[in-house]
XYZ file of C-alpha atoms in Angstrom:
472
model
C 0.000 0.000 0.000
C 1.739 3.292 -1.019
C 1.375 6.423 0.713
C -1.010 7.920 -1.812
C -3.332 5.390 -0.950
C -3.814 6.186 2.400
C -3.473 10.448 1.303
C -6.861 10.526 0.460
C -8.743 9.252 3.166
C -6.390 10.453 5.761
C -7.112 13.611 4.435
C -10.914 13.341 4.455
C -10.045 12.180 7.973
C -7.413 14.869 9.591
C -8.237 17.984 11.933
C -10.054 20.910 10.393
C -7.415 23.023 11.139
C -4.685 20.701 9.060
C -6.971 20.576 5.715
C -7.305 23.739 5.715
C -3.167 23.793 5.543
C -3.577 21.443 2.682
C -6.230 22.161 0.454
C -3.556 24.243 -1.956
C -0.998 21.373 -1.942
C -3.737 18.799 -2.827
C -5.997 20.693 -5.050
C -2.977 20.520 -7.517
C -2.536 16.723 -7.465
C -3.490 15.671 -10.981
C -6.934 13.583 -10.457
C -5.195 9.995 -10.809
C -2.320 10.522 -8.760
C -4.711 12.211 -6.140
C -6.676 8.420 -6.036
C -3.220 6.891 -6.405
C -2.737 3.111 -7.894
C -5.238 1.285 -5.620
C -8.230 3.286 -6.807
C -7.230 2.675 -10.125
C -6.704 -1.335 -9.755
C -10.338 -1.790 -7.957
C -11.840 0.630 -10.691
C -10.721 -2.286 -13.239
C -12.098 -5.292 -10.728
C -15.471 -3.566 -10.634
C -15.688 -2.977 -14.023
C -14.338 -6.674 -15.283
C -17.023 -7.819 -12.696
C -19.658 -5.831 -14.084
C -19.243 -7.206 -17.464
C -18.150 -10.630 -16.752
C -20.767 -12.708 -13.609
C -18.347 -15.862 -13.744
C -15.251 -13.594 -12.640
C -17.781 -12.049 -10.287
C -18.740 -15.167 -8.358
C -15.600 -16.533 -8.830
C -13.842 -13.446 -7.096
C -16.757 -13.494 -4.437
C -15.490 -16.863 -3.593
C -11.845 -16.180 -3.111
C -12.966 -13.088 -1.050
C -15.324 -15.158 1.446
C -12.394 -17.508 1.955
C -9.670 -15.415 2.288
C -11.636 -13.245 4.885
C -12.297 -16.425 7.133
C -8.205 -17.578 6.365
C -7.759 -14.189 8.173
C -10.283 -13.993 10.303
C -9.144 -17.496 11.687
C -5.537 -16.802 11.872
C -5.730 -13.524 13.631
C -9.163 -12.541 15.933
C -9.365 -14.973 18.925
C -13.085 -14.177 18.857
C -13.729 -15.540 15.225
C -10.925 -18.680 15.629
C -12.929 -19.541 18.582
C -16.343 -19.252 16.749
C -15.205 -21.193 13.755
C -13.657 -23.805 15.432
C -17.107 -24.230 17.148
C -18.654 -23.769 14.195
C -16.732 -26.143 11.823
C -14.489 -28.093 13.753
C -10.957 -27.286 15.303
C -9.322 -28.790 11.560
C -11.932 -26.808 9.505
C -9.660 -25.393 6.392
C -11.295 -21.823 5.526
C -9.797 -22.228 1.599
C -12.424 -25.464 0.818
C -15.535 -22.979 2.405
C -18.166 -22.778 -0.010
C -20.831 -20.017 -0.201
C -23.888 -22.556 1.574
C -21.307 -22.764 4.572
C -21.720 -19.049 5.585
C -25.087 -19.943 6.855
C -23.797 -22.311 8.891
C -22.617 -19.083 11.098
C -24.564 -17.054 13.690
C -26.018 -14.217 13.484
C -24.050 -10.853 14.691
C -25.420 -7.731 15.775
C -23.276 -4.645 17.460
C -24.482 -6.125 21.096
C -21.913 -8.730 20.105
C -19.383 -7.156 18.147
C -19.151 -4.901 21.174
C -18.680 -7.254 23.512
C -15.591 -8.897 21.837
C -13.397 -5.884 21.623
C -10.361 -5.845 20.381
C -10.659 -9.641 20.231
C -12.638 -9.416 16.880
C -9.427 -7.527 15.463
C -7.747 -9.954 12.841
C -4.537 -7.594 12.459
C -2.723 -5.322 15.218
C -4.462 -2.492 16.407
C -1.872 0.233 14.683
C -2.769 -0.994 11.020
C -6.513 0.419 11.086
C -8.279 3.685 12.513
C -11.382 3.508 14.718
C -15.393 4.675 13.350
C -18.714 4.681 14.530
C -22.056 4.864 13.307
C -23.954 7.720 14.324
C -26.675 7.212 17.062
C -30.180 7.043 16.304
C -33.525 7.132 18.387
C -32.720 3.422 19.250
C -29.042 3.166 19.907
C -26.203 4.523 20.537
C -22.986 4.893 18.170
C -20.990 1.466 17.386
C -17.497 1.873 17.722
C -15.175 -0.420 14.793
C -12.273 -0.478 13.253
C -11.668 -0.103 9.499
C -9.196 -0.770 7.409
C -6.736 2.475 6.546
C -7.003 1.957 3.039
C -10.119 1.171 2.400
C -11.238 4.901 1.571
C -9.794 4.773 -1.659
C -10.844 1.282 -2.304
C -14.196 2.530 -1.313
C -14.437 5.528 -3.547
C -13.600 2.712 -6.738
C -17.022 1.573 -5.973
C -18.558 5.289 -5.589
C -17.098 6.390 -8.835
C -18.283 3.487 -10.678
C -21.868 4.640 -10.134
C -21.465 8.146 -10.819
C -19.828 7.744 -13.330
C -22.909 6.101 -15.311
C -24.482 9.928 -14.979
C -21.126 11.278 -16.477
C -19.894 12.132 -13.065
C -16.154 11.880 -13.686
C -12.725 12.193 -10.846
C -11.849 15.418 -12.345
C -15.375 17.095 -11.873
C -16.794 19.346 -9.034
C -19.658 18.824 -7.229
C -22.205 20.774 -4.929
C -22.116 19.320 -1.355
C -24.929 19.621 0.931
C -24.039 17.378 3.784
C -23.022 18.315 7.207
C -25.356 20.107 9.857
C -23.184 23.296 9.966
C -19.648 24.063 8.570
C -19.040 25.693 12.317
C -20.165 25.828 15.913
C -21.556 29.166 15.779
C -23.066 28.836 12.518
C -21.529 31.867 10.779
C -19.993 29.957 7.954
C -22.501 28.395 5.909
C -20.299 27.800 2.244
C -16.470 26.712 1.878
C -14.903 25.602 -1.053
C -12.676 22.704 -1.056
C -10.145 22.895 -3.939
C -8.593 19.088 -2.590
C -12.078 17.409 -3.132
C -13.769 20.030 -5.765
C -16.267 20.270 -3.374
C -18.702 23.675 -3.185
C -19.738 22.718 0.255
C -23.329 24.452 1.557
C -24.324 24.137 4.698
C -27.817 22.374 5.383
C -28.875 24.537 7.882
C -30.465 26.197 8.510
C -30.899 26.881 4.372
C -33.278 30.077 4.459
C -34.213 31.618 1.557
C -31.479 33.915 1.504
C -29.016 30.966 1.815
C -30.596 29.186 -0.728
C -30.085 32.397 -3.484
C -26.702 32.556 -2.038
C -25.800 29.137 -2.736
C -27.034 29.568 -5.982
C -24.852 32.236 -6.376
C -21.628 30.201 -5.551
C -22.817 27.479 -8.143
C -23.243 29.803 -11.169
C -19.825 31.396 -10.480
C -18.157 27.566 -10.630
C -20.729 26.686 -13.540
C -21.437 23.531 -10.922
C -23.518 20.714 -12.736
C -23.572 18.252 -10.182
C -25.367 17.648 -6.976
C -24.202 15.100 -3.760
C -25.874 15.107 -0.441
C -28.744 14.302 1.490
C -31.887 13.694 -0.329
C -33.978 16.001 2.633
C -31.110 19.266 2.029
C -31.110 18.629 -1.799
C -35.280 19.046 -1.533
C -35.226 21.549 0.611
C -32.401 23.180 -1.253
C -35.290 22.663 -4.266
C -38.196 23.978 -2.646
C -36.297 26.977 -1.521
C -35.306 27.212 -5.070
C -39.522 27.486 -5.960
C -39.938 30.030 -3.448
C -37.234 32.406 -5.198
C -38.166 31.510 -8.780
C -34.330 31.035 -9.820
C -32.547 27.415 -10.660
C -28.746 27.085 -11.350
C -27.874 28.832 -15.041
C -25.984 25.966 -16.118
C -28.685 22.882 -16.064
C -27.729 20.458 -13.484
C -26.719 16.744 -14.775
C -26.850 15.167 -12.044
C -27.900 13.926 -8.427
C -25.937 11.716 -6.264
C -28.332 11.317 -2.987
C -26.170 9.647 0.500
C -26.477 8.735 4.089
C -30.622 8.875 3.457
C -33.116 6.711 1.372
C -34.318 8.705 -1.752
C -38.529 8.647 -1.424
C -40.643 9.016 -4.819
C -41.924 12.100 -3.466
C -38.704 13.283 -3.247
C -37.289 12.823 -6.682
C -40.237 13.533 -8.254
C -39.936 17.446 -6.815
C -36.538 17.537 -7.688
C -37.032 16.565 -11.495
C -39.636 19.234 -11.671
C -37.538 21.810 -10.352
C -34.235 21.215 -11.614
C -35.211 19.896 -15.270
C -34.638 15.771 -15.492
C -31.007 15.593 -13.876
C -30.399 11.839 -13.929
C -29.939 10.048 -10.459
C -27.133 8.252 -8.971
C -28.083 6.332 -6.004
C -26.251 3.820 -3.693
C -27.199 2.238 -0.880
C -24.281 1.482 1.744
C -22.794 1.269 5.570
C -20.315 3.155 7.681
C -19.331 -0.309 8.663
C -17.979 -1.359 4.787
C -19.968 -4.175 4.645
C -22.607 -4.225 1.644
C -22.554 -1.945 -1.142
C -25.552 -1.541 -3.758
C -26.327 0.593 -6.770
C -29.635 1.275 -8.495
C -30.514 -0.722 -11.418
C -30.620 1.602 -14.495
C -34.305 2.379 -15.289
C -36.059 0.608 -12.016
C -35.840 3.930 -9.225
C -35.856 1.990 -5.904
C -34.192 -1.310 -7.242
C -30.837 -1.919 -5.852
C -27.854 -4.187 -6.927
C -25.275 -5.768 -4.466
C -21.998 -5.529 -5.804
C -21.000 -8.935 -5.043
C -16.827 -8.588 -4.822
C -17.583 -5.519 -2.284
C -19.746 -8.034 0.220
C -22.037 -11.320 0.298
C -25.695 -9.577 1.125
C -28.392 -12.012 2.968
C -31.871 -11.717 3.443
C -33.435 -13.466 5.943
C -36.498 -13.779 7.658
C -37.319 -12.889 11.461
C -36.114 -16.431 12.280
C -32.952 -16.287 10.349
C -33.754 -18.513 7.516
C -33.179 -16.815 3.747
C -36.048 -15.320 2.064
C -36.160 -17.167 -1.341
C -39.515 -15.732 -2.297
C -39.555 -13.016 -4.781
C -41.870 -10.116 -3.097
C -41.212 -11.001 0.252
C -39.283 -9.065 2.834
C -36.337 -9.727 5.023
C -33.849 -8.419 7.515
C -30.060 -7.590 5.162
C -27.204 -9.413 6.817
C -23.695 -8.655 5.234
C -20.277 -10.347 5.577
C -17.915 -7.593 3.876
C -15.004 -7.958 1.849
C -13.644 -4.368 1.429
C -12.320 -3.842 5.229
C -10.939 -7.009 6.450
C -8.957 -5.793 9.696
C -12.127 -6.286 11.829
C -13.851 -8.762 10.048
C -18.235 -8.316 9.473
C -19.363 -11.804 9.211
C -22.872 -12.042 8.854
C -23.201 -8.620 10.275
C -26.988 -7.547 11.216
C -27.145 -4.398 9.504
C -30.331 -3.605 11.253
C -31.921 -2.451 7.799
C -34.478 -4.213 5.556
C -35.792 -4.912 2.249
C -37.996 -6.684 -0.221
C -36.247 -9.360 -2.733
C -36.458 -8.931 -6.054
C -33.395 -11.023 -7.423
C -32.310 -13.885 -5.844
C -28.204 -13.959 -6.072
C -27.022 -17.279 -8.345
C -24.259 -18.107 -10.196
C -25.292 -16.870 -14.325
C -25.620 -13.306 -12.660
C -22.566 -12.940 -10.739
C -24.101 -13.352 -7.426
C -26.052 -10.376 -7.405
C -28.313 -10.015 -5.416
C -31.593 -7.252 -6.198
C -33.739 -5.625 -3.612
C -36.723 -2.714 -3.533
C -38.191 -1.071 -0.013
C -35.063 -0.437 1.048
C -35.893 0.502 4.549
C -32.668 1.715 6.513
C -32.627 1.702 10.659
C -32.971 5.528 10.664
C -35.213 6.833 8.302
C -34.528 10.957 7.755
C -37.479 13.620 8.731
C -37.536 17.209 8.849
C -38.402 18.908 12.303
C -40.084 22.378 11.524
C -39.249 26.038 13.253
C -40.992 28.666 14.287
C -40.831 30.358 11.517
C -42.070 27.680 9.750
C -38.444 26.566 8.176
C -37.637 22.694 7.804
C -34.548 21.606 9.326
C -32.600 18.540 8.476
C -31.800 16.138 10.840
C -29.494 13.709 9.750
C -26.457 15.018 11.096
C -28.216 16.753 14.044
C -27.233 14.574 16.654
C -23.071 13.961 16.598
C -21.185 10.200 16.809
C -19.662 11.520 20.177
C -20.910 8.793 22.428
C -20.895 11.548 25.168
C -24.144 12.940 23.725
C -25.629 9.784 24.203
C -24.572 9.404 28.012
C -27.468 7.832 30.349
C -29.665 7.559 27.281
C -30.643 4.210 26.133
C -33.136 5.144 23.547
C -34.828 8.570 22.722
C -37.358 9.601 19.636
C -38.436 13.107 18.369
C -41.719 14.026 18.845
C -43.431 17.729 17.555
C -47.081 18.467 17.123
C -45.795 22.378 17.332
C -43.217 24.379 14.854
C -40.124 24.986 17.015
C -41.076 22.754 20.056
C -39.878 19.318 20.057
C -39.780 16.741 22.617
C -37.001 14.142 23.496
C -38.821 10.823 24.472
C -36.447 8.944 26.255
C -35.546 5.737 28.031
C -32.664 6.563 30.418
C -29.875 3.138 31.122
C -28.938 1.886 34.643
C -26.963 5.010 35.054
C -28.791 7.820 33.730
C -31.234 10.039 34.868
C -32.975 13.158 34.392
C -29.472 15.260 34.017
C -28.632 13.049 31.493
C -31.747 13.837 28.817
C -31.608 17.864 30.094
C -28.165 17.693 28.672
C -29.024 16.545 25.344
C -31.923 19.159 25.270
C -29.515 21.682 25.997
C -27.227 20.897 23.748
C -29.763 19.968 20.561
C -31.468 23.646 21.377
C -27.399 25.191 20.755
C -26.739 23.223 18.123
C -30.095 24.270 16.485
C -29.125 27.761 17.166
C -32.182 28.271 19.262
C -34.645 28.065 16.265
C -35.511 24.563 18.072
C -36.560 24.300 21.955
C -35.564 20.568 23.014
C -37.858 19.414 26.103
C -37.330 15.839 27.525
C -39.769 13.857 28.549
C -39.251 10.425 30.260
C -41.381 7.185 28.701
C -41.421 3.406 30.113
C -40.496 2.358 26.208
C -40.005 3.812 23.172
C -43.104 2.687 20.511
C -42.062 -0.188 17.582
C -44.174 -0.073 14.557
C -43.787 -2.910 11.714
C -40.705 -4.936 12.362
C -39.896 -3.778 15.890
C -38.521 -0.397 14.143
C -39.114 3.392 15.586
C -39.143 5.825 13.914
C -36.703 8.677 14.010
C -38.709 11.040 14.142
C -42.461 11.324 15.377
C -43.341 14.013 13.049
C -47.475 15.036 13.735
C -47.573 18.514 11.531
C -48.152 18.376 8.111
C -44.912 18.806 6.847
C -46.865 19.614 3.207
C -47.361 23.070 4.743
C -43.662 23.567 5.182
C-alpha cells in the first residue's frame, strides 16, 4: 500500500485546522495521482465484474475464503467461533458459499462485547469509526481498514460515473449540519475534493439564493448530499423563482433513502437531472447501486460483500416479493472482520443472487434503521436532521433510547428511556445541547417514557413528526 493510498482518506479524515493547511498542496494533485494506484486497480475489478458474472462469483469466492483464512488466523473471537462452528481442523480455503449460513447471526451487542478480540490484524494498522446514534441506539465503535477509503471511492465512482460524473469534476455538497459551531460559515470551497460545500442549515431563503450564487460562479452541474437538504435546497429554489444557469446533470443522494416524493420534486424543479443512487454502511460491509431504469431497485456488488436476506427467524427469504432483515459479511475492510453482520436495515427481494448473474443479489423497499425527517421552526423553516445529533458517544450518556416528537413548529420533545446510570441530568443535557446546536430556532424538552413505541418490524421511527410537513 503506497502512501497515496492512504493520502486521500487520511485527508478526508485529519483535523479541520490541518486541511485547511492542505487544500492548496492537494488541489494541484493531478486527479489519478490524487486516487493513487489502488483506486485505479479496484476501478478495473469492478468494471471486469460488471461485465463478466463468472469472474464475479468466482472473485466473491476467493474473497469469502480469504476473509475467514484471516479472520481465523488472527481474531481470537472468530478462531474460537469457527472452530465451534466447523471443527478445530476446519480449512477456511475449501468454504463454499452454503457454509456461511452455517454461522450465527451478529449484531453490534456482540461485536461490542468482543473488543479488540474481533481484530484480525494489530491495532496500529486500522483507525477507529462509529455509526452515528439514532432514536434506538447509541454509536458502534469499529475499526476499518486504513485503506479502504480509496478502495471505497472505486465503488462510488463506478456509479457516478454512469451519470457522467467523472474524478476530475466538481460537485455541490450539501451534507453536514453546519460548517461551524456558531453557525456563521454556511459555504467553503474545497479545492482538494472540488467540493462547493453548503451548509444544510439552517438553508433560508437567503441561503438558498446565495448558494445559488456560488454554483453559477463555478458553472457547478452536479449535486451530492442528502436527499432532505437537496429538496429543501429545491423547494427553496420554488420560493425564489431562480434554478442554477448551467442545467444540473446530475444527483448523487447519501447517508438517506431517496422517497418518490422526493425525486419527483426535484425533477420538476431542476429539469430531469439523472440520479445516482447507492445504498451502503459506515461499517464497509454491503454496497448496492440502483438498477438503471427501475428507481428503488438496488444491486449488491458482489466482490464488495455477500448480502443475505433473511427472515425474522434467520432462515433466507427465497420468495420473490417477500421481505427480510439484510445481513452482510464484507469484503472491502478485512482488519475487523463483518461476518454475517446484522445491519439492522431491511428490504424486499427482487433477485435472488445465483451463479449466471454474478451473485447479485436485487432488492426494492429499502428501509434503513434511521429513516430521515424534517423537524419544523418557528418560523415555519424545515430543518434537516441527519447530522443533528453527533457520533460523540458523550451525547448519548445515560440515554438508552430517545425519539423526536413535535405536534408544534419549534417545540420538540425528546422521548427517552434513560440506562442503569442515567437520569434526568442526562436527557436535560441533550436538550440543551440539541437547542445550541439548532441555534435556538428549536426548543428541546425531555420527557421520560417506560419504552419507546415499535411499529412494523420492531422499528421506531426517528422522528415522530405530527404537523403536516406539506405546509412547510
Amino acid at each position: 500500500m503506497s502512501w497515496l493510498d492512504r493520502a486521500r482518506g487520511a485527508y478526508v479524515r485529519s483535523p479541520k485546522f490541518l486541511r485547511q493547511g492542505l487544500r492548496p498542496l492537494m488541489g494541484l494533485v493531478p486527479a489519478k495521482l490524487k486516487f493513487g494506484r489502488t483506486y485505479l486497480r479496484e476501478r478495473e475489478r469492478v468494471a471486469r465484474a460488471e461485465a463478466d458474472p463468472k469472474f464475479a462469483a468466482e472473485a466473491q469466492l476467493a474473497a469469502l475464503r480469504a476473509l475467514f483464512v484471516k479472520a481465523q488466523a488472527g481474531s481470537p473471537f472468530y478462531r474460537d467461533l469457527i472452530a465451534r462452528t466447523f471443527g478445530a481442523e476446519f480449512d477456511a480455503n475449501v468454504l463454499e458459499l452454503a457454509d456461511l449460513s452455517k454461522m450465527p447471526i451478529f449484531d453490534k451487542v456482540a461485536l461490542r462485547s468482543a473488543g479488540k478480540d474481533a481484530l484480525a490484524v494489530p491495532l496500529s494498522d486500522v483507525d477507529w469509526g462509529e455509526t452515528s446514534g439514532s432514536n434506538a441506539e447509541t454509536p458502534f465503535g469499529f475499526y476499518l481498514d486504513k485503506d479502504r477509503s480509496t478502495r471505497e471511492m472505486a465503488y462510488v465512482y463506478d456509479v457516478w460515473s454512469r451519470i457522467g460524473f467523472s474524478e476530475n469534476d466538481a460537485r455541490v455538497c450539501l451534507r453536514g449540519f453546519a460548517l461551524d459551531p456558531n453557525g456563521r460559515k454556511i459555504h467553503d470551497w474545497d479545492p482538494a475534493l472540488r467540493e462547493m460545500r453548503l451548509s444544510v442549515y439552517p438553508l433560508t431563503e437567503q441561503d438558498a439564493a446565495q448558494y445559488l450564487d456560488l454554483i453559477d460562479a463555478r458553472g457547478l452541474q452536479y449535486i451530492y448530499g442528502y436527499p432532505s437538504a437537496i429538496e429543501l435546497f429545491c423547494r427553496q429554489m420554488r420560493v425564489l423563482g431562480r434554478t442554477p444557469k448551467r442545467p444540473i446533470k446530475g444527483i448523487m443522494p447519501i447517508s438517506e433513502p431517496i422517497f418518490d416524493h422526493q425525486r419527483s420534486f426535484i425533477i420538476q424543479t431542476l429539469g430531469n437531472p439523472e440520479f445516482s443512487c447507492f445504498y451502503g454502511l459506515s461499517e464497509k460491509v454491503l454496497f448496492a447501486a440502483e438498477v438503471a431504469g427501475a428507481p428503488g431497485v438496488y444491486e449488491f456488488n458482489p466482490i464488495y460483500g455477500l448480502a443475505e436476506l433473511v427472515n425474522e427467524a434467520g432462515d433466507p427469504v427465497t420468495e420473490l416479493g417477500k421481505e427480510g432483515r439484510l445481513i452482510g459479511t464484507g469484503f472491502l475492510s478485512t482488519g475487523m472482520p463483518f461476518i454475517r453482520y446484522e445491519t439492522g436495515d431491511y428490504a424486499r427481494l427482487v433477485q435472488l443472487p445465483n451463479a449466471s448473474n454474478g451473485q447479485r443479489m436485487q432488492v426494492c423497499d429499502l428501509t434503513p434503521r434511521r429513516k430521515p425527517n424534517y423537524l419544523v421552526t418557528d418560523e415555519g423553516t424545515r430543518v434537516v436532521t441527519t447530522d443533528l445529533t453527533p457520533e460523540d458517544p458523550r451525547f448519548f450518556a445515560g440515554i438508552s433510547e430517545f425519539q423526536f416528537y413535535q405536534d408544534t413548529p419549534g417545540d420538540v420533545v425528546i422521548r427517552y428511556v434513560t440506562t442503569g446510570e442515567g437520569g434526568p441530568e442526562d436527557a436535560a443535557r441533550m436538550a440543551a445541547d440539541l437547542t445550541r446546536t439548532s441555534q435556538n430556532r428549536l426548543r428541546f424538552r425531555p420527557q421520560p417514557v417506560s419504552q419507546i413505541v415499535a411499529g412494523r418490524s420492531g422499528k421506531r421511527a426517528f422522528i415522530d413528526q405530527r404537523l403536516d410537513i406539506g405546509r412547510y
